[in-house]
Coordinates of C-alpha atoms in Angstrom, one line a residue:
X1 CA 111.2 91.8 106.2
X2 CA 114.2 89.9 104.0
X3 CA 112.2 91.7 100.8
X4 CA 113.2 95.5 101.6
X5 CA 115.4 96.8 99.1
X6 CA 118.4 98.5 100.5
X7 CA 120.1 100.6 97.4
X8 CA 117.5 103.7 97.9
X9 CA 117.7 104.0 101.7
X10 CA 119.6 106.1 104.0
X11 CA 119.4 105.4 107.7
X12 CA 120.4 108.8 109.5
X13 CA 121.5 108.9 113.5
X14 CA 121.3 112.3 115.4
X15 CA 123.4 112.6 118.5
X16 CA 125.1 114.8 121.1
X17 CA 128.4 115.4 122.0
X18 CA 129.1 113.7 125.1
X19 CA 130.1 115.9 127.4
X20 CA 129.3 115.6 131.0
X21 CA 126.3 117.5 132.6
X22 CA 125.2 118.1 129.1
X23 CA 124.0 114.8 128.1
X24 CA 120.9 112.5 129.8
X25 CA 120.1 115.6 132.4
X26 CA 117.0 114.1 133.1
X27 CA 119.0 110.8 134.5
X28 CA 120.9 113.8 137.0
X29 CA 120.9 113.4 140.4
X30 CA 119.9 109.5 140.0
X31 CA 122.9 109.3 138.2
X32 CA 126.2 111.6 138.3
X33 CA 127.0 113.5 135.7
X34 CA 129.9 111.6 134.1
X35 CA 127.6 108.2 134.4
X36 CA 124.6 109.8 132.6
X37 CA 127.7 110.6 130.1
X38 CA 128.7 107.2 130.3
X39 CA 125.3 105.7 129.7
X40 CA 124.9 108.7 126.7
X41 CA 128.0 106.9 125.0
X42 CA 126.5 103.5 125.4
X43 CA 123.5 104.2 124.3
X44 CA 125.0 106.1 121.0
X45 CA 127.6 103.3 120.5
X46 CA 124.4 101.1 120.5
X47 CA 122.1 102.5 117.9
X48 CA 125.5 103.0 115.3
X49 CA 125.7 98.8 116.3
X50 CA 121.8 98.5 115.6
X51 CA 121.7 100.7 112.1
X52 CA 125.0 99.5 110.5
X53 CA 124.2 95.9 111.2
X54 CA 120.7 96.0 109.8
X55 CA 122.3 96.1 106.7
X56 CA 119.1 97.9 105.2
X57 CA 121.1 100.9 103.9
X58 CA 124.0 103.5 104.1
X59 CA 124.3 105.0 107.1
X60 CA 125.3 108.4 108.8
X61 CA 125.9 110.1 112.0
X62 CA 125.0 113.5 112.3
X63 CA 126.1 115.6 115.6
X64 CA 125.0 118.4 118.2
X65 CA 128.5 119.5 118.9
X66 CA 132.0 119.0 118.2
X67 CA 132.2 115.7 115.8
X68 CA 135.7 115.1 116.6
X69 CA 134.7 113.5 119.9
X70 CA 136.6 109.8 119.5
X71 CA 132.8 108.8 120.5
X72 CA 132.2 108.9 116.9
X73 CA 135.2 107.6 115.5
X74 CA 134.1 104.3 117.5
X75 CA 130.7 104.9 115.5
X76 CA 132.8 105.4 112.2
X77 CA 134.3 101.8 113.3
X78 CA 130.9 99.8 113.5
X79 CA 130.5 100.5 109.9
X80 CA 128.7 104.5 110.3
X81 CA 129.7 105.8 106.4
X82 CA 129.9 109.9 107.6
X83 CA 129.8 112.1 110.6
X84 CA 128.4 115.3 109.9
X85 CA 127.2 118.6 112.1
X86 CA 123.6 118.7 112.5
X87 CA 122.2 122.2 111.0
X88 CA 119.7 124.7 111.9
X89 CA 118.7 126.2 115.4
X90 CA 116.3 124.2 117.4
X91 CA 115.4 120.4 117.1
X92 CA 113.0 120.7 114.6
X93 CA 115.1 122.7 112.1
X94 CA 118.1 120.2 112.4
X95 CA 116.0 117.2 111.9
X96 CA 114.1 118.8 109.0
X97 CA 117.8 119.8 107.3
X98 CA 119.2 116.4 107.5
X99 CA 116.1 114.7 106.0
X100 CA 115.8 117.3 103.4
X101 CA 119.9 116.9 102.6
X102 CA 119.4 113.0 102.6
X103 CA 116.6 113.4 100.3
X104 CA 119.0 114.9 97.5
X105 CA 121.0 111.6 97.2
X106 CA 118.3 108.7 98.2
X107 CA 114.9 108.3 97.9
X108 CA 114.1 107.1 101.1
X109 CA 115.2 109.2 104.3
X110 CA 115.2 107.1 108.2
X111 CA 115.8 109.3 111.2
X112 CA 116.2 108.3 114.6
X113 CA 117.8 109.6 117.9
X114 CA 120.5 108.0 120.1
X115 CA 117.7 107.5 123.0
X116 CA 115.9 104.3 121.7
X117 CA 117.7 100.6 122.2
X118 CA 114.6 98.7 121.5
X119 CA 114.7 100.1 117.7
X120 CA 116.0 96.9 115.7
X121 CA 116.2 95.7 112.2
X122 CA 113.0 94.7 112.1
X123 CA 111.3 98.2 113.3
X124 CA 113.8 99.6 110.6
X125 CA 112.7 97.5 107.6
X126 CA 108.8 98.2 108.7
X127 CA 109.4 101.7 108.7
X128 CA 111.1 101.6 105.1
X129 CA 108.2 99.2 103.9
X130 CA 105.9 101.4 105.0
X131 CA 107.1 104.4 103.0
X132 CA 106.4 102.4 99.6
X133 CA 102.9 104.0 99.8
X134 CA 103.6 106.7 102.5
X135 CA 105.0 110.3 102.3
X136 CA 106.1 110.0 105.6
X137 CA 106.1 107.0 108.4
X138 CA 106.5 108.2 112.6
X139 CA 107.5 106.0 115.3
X140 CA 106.0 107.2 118.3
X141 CA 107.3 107.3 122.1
X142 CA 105.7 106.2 125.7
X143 CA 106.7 109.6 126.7
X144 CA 104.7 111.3 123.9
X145 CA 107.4 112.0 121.6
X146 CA 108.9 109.8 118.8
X147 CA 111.9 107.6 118.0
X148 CA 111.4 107.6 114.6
X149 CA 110.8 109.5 111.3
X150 CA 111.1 108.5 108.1
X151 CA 110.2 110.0 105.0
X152 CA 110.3 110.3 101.0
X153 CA 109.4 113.8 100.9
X154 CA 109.5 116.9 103.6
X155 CA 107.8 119.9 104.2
X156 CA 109.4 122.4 107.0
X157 CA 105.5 122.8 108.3
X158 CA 106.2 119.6 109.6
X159 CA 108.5 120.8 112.2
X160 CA 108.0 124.1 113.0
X161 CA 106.6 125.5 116.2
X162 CA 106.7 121.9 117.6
X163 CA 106.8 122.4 121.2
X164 CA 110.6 119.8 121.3
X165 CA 110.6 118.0 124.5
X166 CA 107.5 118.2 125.9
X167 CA 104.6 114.8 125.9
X168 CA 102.7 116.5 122.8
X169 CA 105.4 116.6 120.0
X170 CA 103.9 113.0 118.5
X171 CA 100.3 114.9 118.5
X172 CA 101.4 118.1 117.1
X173 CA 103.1 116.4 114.3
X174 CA 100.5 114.0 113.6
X175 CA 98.4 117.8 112.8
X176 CA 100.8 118.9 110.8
X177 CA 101.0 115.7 108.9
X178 CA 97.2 116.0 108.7
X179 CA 97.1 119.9 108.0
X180 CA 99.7 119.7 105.2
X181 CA 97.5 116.3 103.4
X182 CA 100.7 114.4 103.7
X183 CA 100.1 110.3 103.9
X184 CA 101.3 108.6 106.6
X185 CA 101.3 106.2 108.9
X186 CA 102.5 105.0 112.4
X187 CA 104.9 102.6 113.7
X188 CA 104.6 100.6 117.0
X189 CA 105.3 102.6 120.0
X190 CA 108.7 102.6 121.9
X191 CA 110.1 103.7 125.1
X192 CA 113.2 106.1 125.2
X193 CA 115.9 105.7 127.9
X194 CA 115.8 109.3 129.4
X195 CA 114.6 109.3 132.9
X196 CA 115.7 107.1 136.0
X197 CA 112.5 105.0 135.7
X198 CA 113.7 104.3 131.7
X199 CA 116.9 102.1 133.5
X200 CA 115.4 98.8 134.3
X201 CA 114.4 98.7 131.0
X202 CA 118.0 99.2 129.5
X203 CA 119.7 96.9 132.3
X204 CA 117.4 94.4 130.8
X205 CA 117.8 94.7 127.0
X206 CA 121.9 94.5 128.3
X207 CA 121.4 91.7 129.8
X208 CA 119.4 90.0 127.0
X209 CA 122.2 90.9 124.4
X210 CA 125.3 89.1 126.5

C-alpha cells in the first residue's frame, strides 16, 4: 500500500454536531443521552486521528450542524485541513455535494462517516488504489449500509431516492452504479458502531489501541 500517491487525493469526513439526544439515538436508552454524545465525540475524534495520520492525502471535515462546536477545533488539531457545513437536504444530497465540490480541486474524492473505527490506513489506500481503474469504489456495512465512498467522478443518480438509513442503501446504490454503467468495485465489509450490540466491538478496538 506504501505505492499510493498522495498529491491527487482528498479524504473527506462527514459528521454531526454533538449535541445530546441528537447524536447515536439508536445507542438511547442503553446508553443516556449525554454518553451516546460522549461516545459520538469519541468516535469523531477517532476517524480525524485515523484519516490525518494515514498521511494518504489532504483532509477535511465537513458538518451537520453548527461547525463552531470545539469538537472540531480538536479535529482541526489532529491535523483536519478545513471544516466546512455539509450542503443539501437529505443524506444523499449532502454526500453527493461534497464529493462533487472535492472533485473540482482533486482528482480523487474519499468519503466516510464518523461511525466506522475499524476504517484504517490500509482500507484507505485500497480504496484509493482501487479508483485507478474505477469510477467509483463502495465500502459496504454489516448493517446493510456503507462506510465508505470514493470516487473520481459523480452522478446525482447515484444518490437520489436512496432509502438513507434503512439495511438496503448498499443494494440500491450498487443499481444505480449498475443503471448509470458506472465501474466500480467493492471494498471489504465493515461494522458501524450505532447500536448497543455495536459496543463490544468498540470497547475492544479501545482496548487494542492503549
Amino acid at each position: 500500500m506504501e505505492a499510493v500517491s498522495v498529491g491527487d487525493v482528498l479524504l473527506i469526513q462527514f459528521a454531526r454536531e454533538p449535541v445530546p439526544g441528537r447524536v447515536k439515538t439508536r445507542m438511547i436508552p442503553a446508553l443516556a443521552p449525554a454518553e451516546a454524545c460522549h461516545l459520538h465525540r469519541e468516535l469523531v475524534l477517532w476517524t480525524a486521528r485515523k484519516l490525518t495520520s494515514a498521511g494518504l492525502g489532504r483532509v477535511e471535515l465537513a458538518v451537520a450542524g453548527n461547525t463552531a462546536s470545539p469538537l472540531f477545533r480538536q479535529c482541526e488539531r489532529l491535523g483536519v485541513r478545513a471544516v466546512r457545513r455539509q450542503q443539501g437536504g437529505d443524506l444523499g444530497q449532502r454526500m453527493c455535494h461534497a464529493l462533487a465540490a472535492g472533485l473540482q480541486t482533486h482528482n480523487k474524492v474519499i468519503l466516510v462517516g464518523s461511525d466506522c473505527p475499524q476504517i484504517d490506513r490500509d482500507y484507505l489506500a485500497s480504496a484509493i488504489d482501487a479508483l485507478d481503474g474505477r469510477d467509483v469504489v463502495l465500502g459496504p456495512a454489516t448493517d446493510g449500509g456503507y462506510v465508505l465512498i470514493g470516487v473520481r467522478q459523480v452522478d446525482v443518480r447515484w444518490f437520489a431516492g436512496v432509502k438513507w438509513g434503512t439495511a438496503g442503501v448498499f443494494a440500491e446504490t450498487v443499481a444505480r452504479f449498475e443503471r448509470t454503467g458506472a465501474g466500480w468495485q467493492p471494498l471489504a465489509e465493515l461494522q458501524d458502531i450505532d447500536r448497543p450490540e455495536d459496543l463490544a466491538l468498540w470497547r475492544a478496538l479501545v482496548e487494542l489501541e492503549a
